[in-house]
Each structure stands twice: as C-alpha cells, then as structure tokens.
Short mmCIF file of C-alpha atoms in Angstrom, two decimals:
data_model
loop_
_atom_site.label_atom_id
_atom_site.label_comp_id
_atom_site.label_asym_id
_atom_site.label_seq_id
_atom_site.Cartn_x
_atom_site.Cartn_y
_atom_site.Cartn_z
CA MET R 1 0.00 0.00 0.00
CA SER R 2 1.36 3.41 -0.92
CA THR R 3 1.86 6.15 1.64
CA ILE R 4 -0.83 8.20 -0.09
CA SER R 5 -3.49 5.48 0.07
CA LYS R 6 -2.65 4.53 3.63
CA TYR R 7 -3.29 8.03 4.95
CA LEU R 8 -6.53 8.90 3.22
CA PRO R 9 -8.83 11.10 5.31
CA ILE R 10 -11.55 9.26 7.17
CA PRO R 11 -14.35 10.70 4.94
CA GLU R 12 -13.16 8.20 2.31
CA THR R 13 -14.21 5.45 4.72
CA VAL R 14 -17.88 5.16 5.63
CA PRO R 15 -18.17 4.39 9.36
CA SER R 16 -20.01 1.22 10.29
CA ASP R 17 -23.40 1.63 11.91
CA LEU R 18 -23.13 1.36 15.68
CA SER R 19 -25.91 -1.21 15.69
CA GLY R 20 -23.32 -3.54 14.19
CA CYS R 21 -21.41 -3.75 17.48
CA ARG R 22 -24.39 -3.88 19.83
CA ASP R 23 -24.61 -6.99 22.01
CA ILE R 24 -21.64 -8.63 20.31
CA ALA R 25 -19.99 -9.59 23.60
CA GLU R 26 -20.72 -10.83 27.09
CA GLY R 27 -19.05 -11.30 30.43
CA ALA R 28 -16.11 -9.32 31.76
CA VAL R 29 -14.20 -6.42 30.24
CA PHE R 30 -11.43 -4.13 31.45
CA ILE R 31 -11.54 -0.41 30.71
CA ILE R 32 -7.95 0.84 30.62
CA ALA R 33 -7.48 4.55 31.29
CA SER R 34 -4.37 6.67 31.74
CA GLY R 35 -4.21 7.30 35.48
CA THR R 36 -0.92 6.52 37.17
CA SER R 37 -2.44 3.56 39.07
CA ALA R 38 -2.68 1.70 35.74
CA LYS R 39 1.06 1.06 35.97
CA ASP R 40 0.33 -1.73 38.45
CA PHE R 41 -2.12 -3.57 36.20
CA PRO R 42 -0.77 -7.01 35.12
CA LEU R 43 -1.81 -6.78 31.47
CA CYS R 44 -0.27 -10.05 30.36
CA GLU R 45 -2.14 -12.02 33.02
CA PHE R 46 -5.47 -10.78 31.66
CA GLN R 47 -4.75 -10.60 27.95
CA HIS R 48 -7.42 -13.25 27.36
CA VAL R 49 -10.07 -10.79 28.64
CA PRO R 50 -11.43 -8.09 26.28
CA MET R 51 -10.04 -4.59 26.83
CA ILE R 52 -11.56 -1.20 26.08
CA VAL R 53 -8.68 1.29 25.87
CA VAL R 54 -8.96 5.08 25.95
CA ASN R 55 -6.63 7.81 24.71
CA GLY R 56 -2.95 7.39 25.60
CA ALA R 57 -3.49 4.22 27.62
CA ILE R 58 -2.75 2.45 24.33
CA SER R 59 0.91 2.92 25.26
CA MET R 60 0.54 -0.05 27.62
CA PHE R 61 -0.21 -2.25 24.60
CA LEU R 62 2.72 -1.24 22.40
CA ASN R 63 5.11 -4.11 21.73
CA THR R 64 2.61 -6.63 23.10
CA PRO R 65 0.40 -9.13 21.23
CA VAL R 66 -2.72 -7.72 22.91
CA SER R 67 -5.19 -6.08 20.54
CA PRO R 68 -7.77 -3.83 22.26
CA TYR R 69 -11.34 -4.96 21.70
CA PHE R 70 -12.28 -1.28 21.42
CA TYR R 71 -10.21 1.90 21.28
CA VAL R 72 -12.17 5.00 22.30
CA CYS R 73 -11.09 8.61 21.87
CA THR R 74 -13.13 11.82 21.95
CA ASP R 75 -10.54 14.38 23.08
CA SER R 76 -10.44 16.98 20.33
CA GLY R 77 -6.70 17.60 20.54
CA PHE R 78 -5.38 14.16 21.38
CA PHE R 79 -4.62 13.03 17.84
CA THR R 80 -2.46 16.12 17.23
CA GLN R 81 -0.81 16.23 20.67
CA GLN R 82 -0.12 12.49 20.88
CA THR R 83 0.07 11.59 17.19
CA ARG R 84 2.29 8.52 17.59
CA LEU R 85 0.03 6.94 20.20
CA PHE R 86 -3.13 7.79 18.28
CA HIS R 87 -1.80 6.21 15.09
CA ALA R 88 -0.69 3.12 17.02
CA ALA R 89 -4.19 2.75 18.48
CA LEU R 90 -5.80 2.93 15.05
CA ALA R 91 -3.42 0.29 13.73
CA GLN R 92 -3.61 -2.13 16.66
CA SER R 93 -7.26 -2.10 17.79
CA GLN R 94 -10.02 -4.43 16.63
CA ARG R 95 -12.61 -1.62 16.74
CA VAL R 96 -12.19 2.14 16.90
CA VAL R 97 -14.83 4.52 18.27
CA LEU R 98 -14.34 8.22 17.55
CA ARG R 99 -16.50 11.33 17.54
CA GLU R 100 -18.15 11.92 14.18
CA ASP R 101 -16.38 15.27 13.73
CA TYR R 102 -13.04 13.45 13.53
CA ALA R 103 -14.07 12.86 9.93
CA GLN R 104 -13.08 16.45 9.23
CA HIS R 105 -9.43 15.68 9.93
CA ASN R 106 -6.81 13.93 7.85
CA ILE R 107 -5.98 10.93 10.04
CA PRO R 108 -4.97 7.35 9.20
CA LEU R 109 -7.61 4.79 8.39
CA PRO R 110 -8.30 2.44 11.32
CA ALA R 111 -7.13 -1.11 10.65
CA GLY R 112 -10.19 -2.59 12.33
CA GLU R 113 -13.87 -1.64 12.35
CA PHE R 114 -14.59 2.08 12.61
CA TYR R 115 -17.57 3.61 14.38
CA ALA R 116 -18.47 7.30 14.59
CA LEU R 117 -20.30 8.76 17.58
CA LYS R 118 -22.85 11.49 17.83
CA LYS R 119 -24.05 13.11 21.04
CA ALA R 120 -27.44 12.21 22.44
CA PRO R 121 -30.09 14.68 21.27
CA LYS R 122 -31.83 17.03 23.65
CA PRO R 123 -35.01 15.43 24.95
CA THR R 124 -38.38 16.62 23.76
CA TRP R 125 -41.31 17.14 26.12
CA LYS R 126 -42.71 13.88 24.77
CA ASP R 127 -39.49 12.09 25.70
CA LEU R 128 -39.61 13.47 29.22
CA PHE R 129 -43.22 12.78 30.04
CA SER R 130 -44.28 9.86 27.85
CA GLY R 131 -43.37 7.26 30.45
CA VAL R 132 -42.00 5.02 27.71
CA PRO R 133 -38.69 3.32 28.67
CA SER R 134 -35.72 4.77 26.80
CA ASN R 135 -32.18 3.65 26.05
CA LEU R 136 -31.07 7.20 26.84
CA ILE R 137 -31.06 7.37 30.63
CA ARG R 138 -31.27 10.95 31.87
CA ARG R 139 -31.41 12.84 35.12
CA SER R 140 -34.70 13.82 36.67
CA LYS R 141 -37.13 15.75 34.51
CA LEU R 142 -36.77 18.67 36.91
CA HIS R 143 -33.08 19.27 36.20
CA LYS R 144 -32.44 22.32 34.03
CA GLY R 145 -29.45 24.17 32.60
CA ARG R 146 -26.05 22.89 31.50
CA ASN R 147 -26.13 19.71 33.56
CA SER R 148 -29.56 18.67 32.31
CA SER R 149 -27.64 16.78 29.60
CA ILE R 150 -26.11 14.35 32.09
CA GLY R 151 -27.09 10.81 31.22
CA PHE R 152 -26.07 7.32 30.15
CA SER R 153 -26.67 5.71 26.77
CA LYS R 154 -27.51 2.02 26.60
CA ASP R 155 -27.59 2.17 22.80
CA LEU R 156 -24.91 4.32 21.17
CA SER R 157 -26.72 4.35 17.84
CA GLU R 158 -29.10 6.76 19.59
CA GLY R 159 -26.23 8.97 20.81
CA TYR R 160 -23.82 9.20 23.75
CA PHE R 161 -23.49 11.37 26.84
CA ASP R 162 -20.32 13.36 27.47
CA ALA R 163 -19.19 13.47 31.10
CA ARG R 164 -15.88 15.26 30.34
CA THR R 165 -13.93 12.07 30.89
CA VAL R 166 -13.59 9.49 28.13
CA ALA R 167 -13.71 6.67 30.68
CA TYR R 168 -17.43 7.38 31.10
CA LEU R 169 -17.97 7.01 27.38
CA ALA R 170 -16.05 3.72 27.54
CA LEU R 171 -18.61 2.51 30.09
CA GLN R 172 -21.37 3.28 27.59
CA VAL R 173 -19.42 1.36 24.95
CA ALA R 174 -19.15 -1.59 27.34
CA TYR R 175 -22.90 -1.63 27.97
CA HIS R 176 -23.70 -1.18 24.28
CA ALA R 177 -21.44 -4.09 23.33
CA GLY R 178 -23.10 -6.42 25.84
CA PHE R 179 -20.50 -6.75 28.60
CA ASN R 180 -21.99 -7.10 32.07
CA LYS R 181 -19.01 -7.02 34.42
CA VAL R 182 -16.73 -4.00 34.03
CA PHE R 183 -13.41 -3.36 35.79
CA LEU R 184 -11.99 0.18 35.69
CA VAL R 185 -8.20 0.43 35.51
CA GLY R 186 -6.42 3.78 35.83
CA VAL R 187 -9.60 5.83 36.30
CA ASP R 188 -7.92 7.96 38.96
CA LEU R 189 -9.16 11.42 37.88
CA CYS R 190 -6.11 12.90 39.62
CA PRO R 191 -4.37 15.46 37.37
CA GLU R 192 -1.67 16.07 39.98
CA THR R 193 -0.35 12.51 39.68
CA GLY R 194 -0.25 12.68 35.88
CA ARG R 195 -0.73 9.97 33.29
CA PHE R 196 1.21 6.72 33.59
CA TYR R 197 2.78 7.05 30.13
CA GLU R 198 4.03 10.62 30.56
CA THR R 199 7.62 11.49 31.42
CA VAL R 200 9.42 14.74 32.11
CA GLU R 201 10.48 14.88 28.47
CA SER R 202 7.21 13.76 26.87
CA VAL R 203 4.49 15.94 25.39
CA LYS R 204 1.68 16.42 27.91
CA SER R 205 -1.90 16.87 26.78
CA PRO R 206 -3.99 19.45 28.68
CA CYS R 207 -6.21 18.15 31.47
CA VAL R 208 -9.52 19.70 32.58
CA LEU R 209 -10.65 17.05 35.06
CA ASP R 210 -10.59 19.41 38.04
CA GLU R 211 -12.75 21.90 36.18
CA HIS R 212 -15.56 19.38 35.65
CA LEU R 213 -15.10 16.86 38.48
CA GLU R 214 -17.84 18.05 40.85
CA SER R 215 -20.15 19.63 38.30
CA ARG R 216 -20.29 16.87 35.70
CA ILE R 217 -18.00 13.85 36.18
CA ILE R 218 -19.11 12.69 39.63
CA PRO R 219 -22.82 13.43 38.92
CA SER R 220 -22.56 11.28 35.77
CA PHE R 221 -21.12 8.34 37.70
CA GLU R 222 -23.77 8.84 40.38
CA LEU R 223 -26.51 8.66 37.76
CA MET R 224 -25.01 5.47 36.35
CA ALA R 225 -24.79 3.95 39.84
CA GLU R 226 -28.42 4.83 40.55
CA LYS R 227 -30.10 4.01 37.25
CA VAL R 228 -27.85 1.62 35.29
CA ILE R 229 -25.79 -0.55 37.62
CA SER R 230 -27.70 -3.64 38.67
CA ASP R 231 -27.34 -7.39 39.08
CA GLU R 232 -27.14 -7.50 35.26
CA PHE R 233 -24.50 -4.77 34.88
CA SER R 234 -21.82 -4.33 37.53
CA VAL R 235 -18.87 -1.92 37.63
CA TYR R 236 -15.80 -2.05 39.89
CA ASN R 237 -12.92 0.39 40.32
CA LEU R 238 -9.42 -1.06 40.72
CA SER R 239 -7.80 2.30 41.53
CA THR R 240 -7.09 2.93 45.20
CA ILE R 241 -6.47 6.64 44.55
CA SER R 242 -9.53 7.32 42.41
CA ARG R 243 -11.60 10.39 43.17
CA ILE R 244 -14.78 8.48 42.40
CA PRO R 245 -16.20 7.65 45.85
CA SER R 246 -16.34 3.94 46.64
CA SER R 247 -19.95 4.51 47.67
CA VAL R 248 -20.64 5.26 43.99
CA ILE R 249 -18.38 2.72 42.27
CA PRO R 250 -17.09 0.06 44.68
CA HIS R 251 -13.38 -0.62 44.86
CA MET R 252 -12.03 -4.07 44.11
CA SER R 253 -8.50 -5.39 44.57
CA ILE R 254 -6.71 -7.22 41.80
CA GLU R 255 -6.77 -10.38 43.94
CA ASP R 256 -10.56 -10.18 44.17
CA VAL R 257 -10.72 -9.62 40.41
CA LYS R 258 -8.79 -12.85 39.91
CA LYS R 259 -11.50 -14.70 41.83
CA LEU R 260 -14.13 -13.45 39.41
CA VAL R 261 -11.98 -13.50 36.28
CA PRO R 262 -9.17 -16.02 36.63
CA ALA R 263 -5.83 -14.75 35.40
CA LYS R 264 -4.03 -16.68 32.70
CA ILE R 265 -1.04 -18.63 33.96
CA PHE R 266 1.93 -18.67 31.63
CA LYS R 267 4.50 -21.44 31.70
CA ARG R 268 8.11 -20.39 31.76
#
C-alpha cells in the first residue's frame, strides 16, 4: 500500500453503523485509562479478557500481542498532541470509536472496524413525560441548565453522553457491546499525579478534570450507579487513589478480580 493510500482522510471510509457492534460480547471487560495507578495492572495475566482502551493508555499495549477490543477517543486535541500513540491505536485495535467530527481531519484509516459517535439529542417534552422506557437514561425531569444533559446511553446508535472524561464514554461502549461485568483500571481522575505514560520529556496533553469533576464527572457516575448498575451490569474500580467515591463505584483489589476472572497462567 502506498503512503498516499494509507493516509486517506476518514471521509473516504464510511463508518459502520453502531448497531453492528451492539450486544456482540458478554461477560467481563477491562476499561484501561491513563491514570498513574494503571502502571500496576498485570496486562499479560489478563490478555485473554477483552479490553476497552482510551486515549494514551494504548501505550501499555505497544510491543505486546494484545489487541484492544475497542479503542475510544473523543478528546479533540489528542490526535495532534499524541500523534504517535493515536496512530498506534488505530493500527492495533479491533474496533475504533471516535467522535463523528473526527471525519473532518486527515488521520490514518483504522485497521479494524470504525464507528463514529454522535451526542445524544436534547429530549423533547414527549421524551420526558411519555413514560415510555428509553435507552437514553437521563437525570430527573426537573433538572435544568447545562447539567440537564447528564445521562447514560444504553444504545450508542441513539447517541452518547459526554461526562468530560472518556472513561465514562467507555462505560457506555461496554454496555452497548453487551459486557456485564466491568473493571476500571487507571480511572484515577487525579491530574496532579499525571498519566502513567508521561515522562518529564514527553508531550503532555492538557487536562480539565478538576474543572468538571464536581459539576459533571461525579454526577454522571452517580446517575449510572443509581439508574444503570444492577445485578445484570456491575462496575468495579481497581484504583485505590480514584476520586470516584467507593460509595458510587465500589473498589475491588486485583486479587478479588482474579476470583471473578481467573488470570491466565503462563509457563516459563
């Protein structure tokens, strides 16, 4: 393949319909984020378990045989600030989920399946008061203003909800795909500790977690805990330094994870 054909802009590739990856999986999945606690995650022991990887956390997978089940990125500047990692994610992942406006940029074609996201539409009065169950789970009808858009999508073909952290979108991807036991890795939400793949010399992408933590991020996780998490869909946080309260998303140690999802034992 020539260099020119390899780097065609995404508009030359029609994204697959998101209904094509709905309920394609089951069981456990790890969501791998970029918090510094992810450094302790034994990737090789769990490489037999599907992984949903966000943003620069793909660096953990470089030079390994592990291919992310999904790669998810919505940060508008990530692909220009961390070009090498972004290109690696597109080349290595089985499925890539990006915002639909990424189609305006000249980026490499994903090697695997490509899905484009759109935000969930604003609800109509009929949506709010019809009483008909919806795949777009929203806050109370009485909430108004900027945070009235907080919600959780069970079907991404109908749109997604932005909580200002891509890990929350990854949770919607996990639900959409059919997974029912989700383990969060590196979802620290602690800008002061940095990202596990960053060094003193490396390029650092801007971080706005503090700006939105109390107003949008935590309320989004609280909504999920109240209206989505159940016996059929459970979520656990492996980070001991996460700013998500354990009363919202319970903490689980890696040893307890191994009881639920046995690690793979490799012979020397």
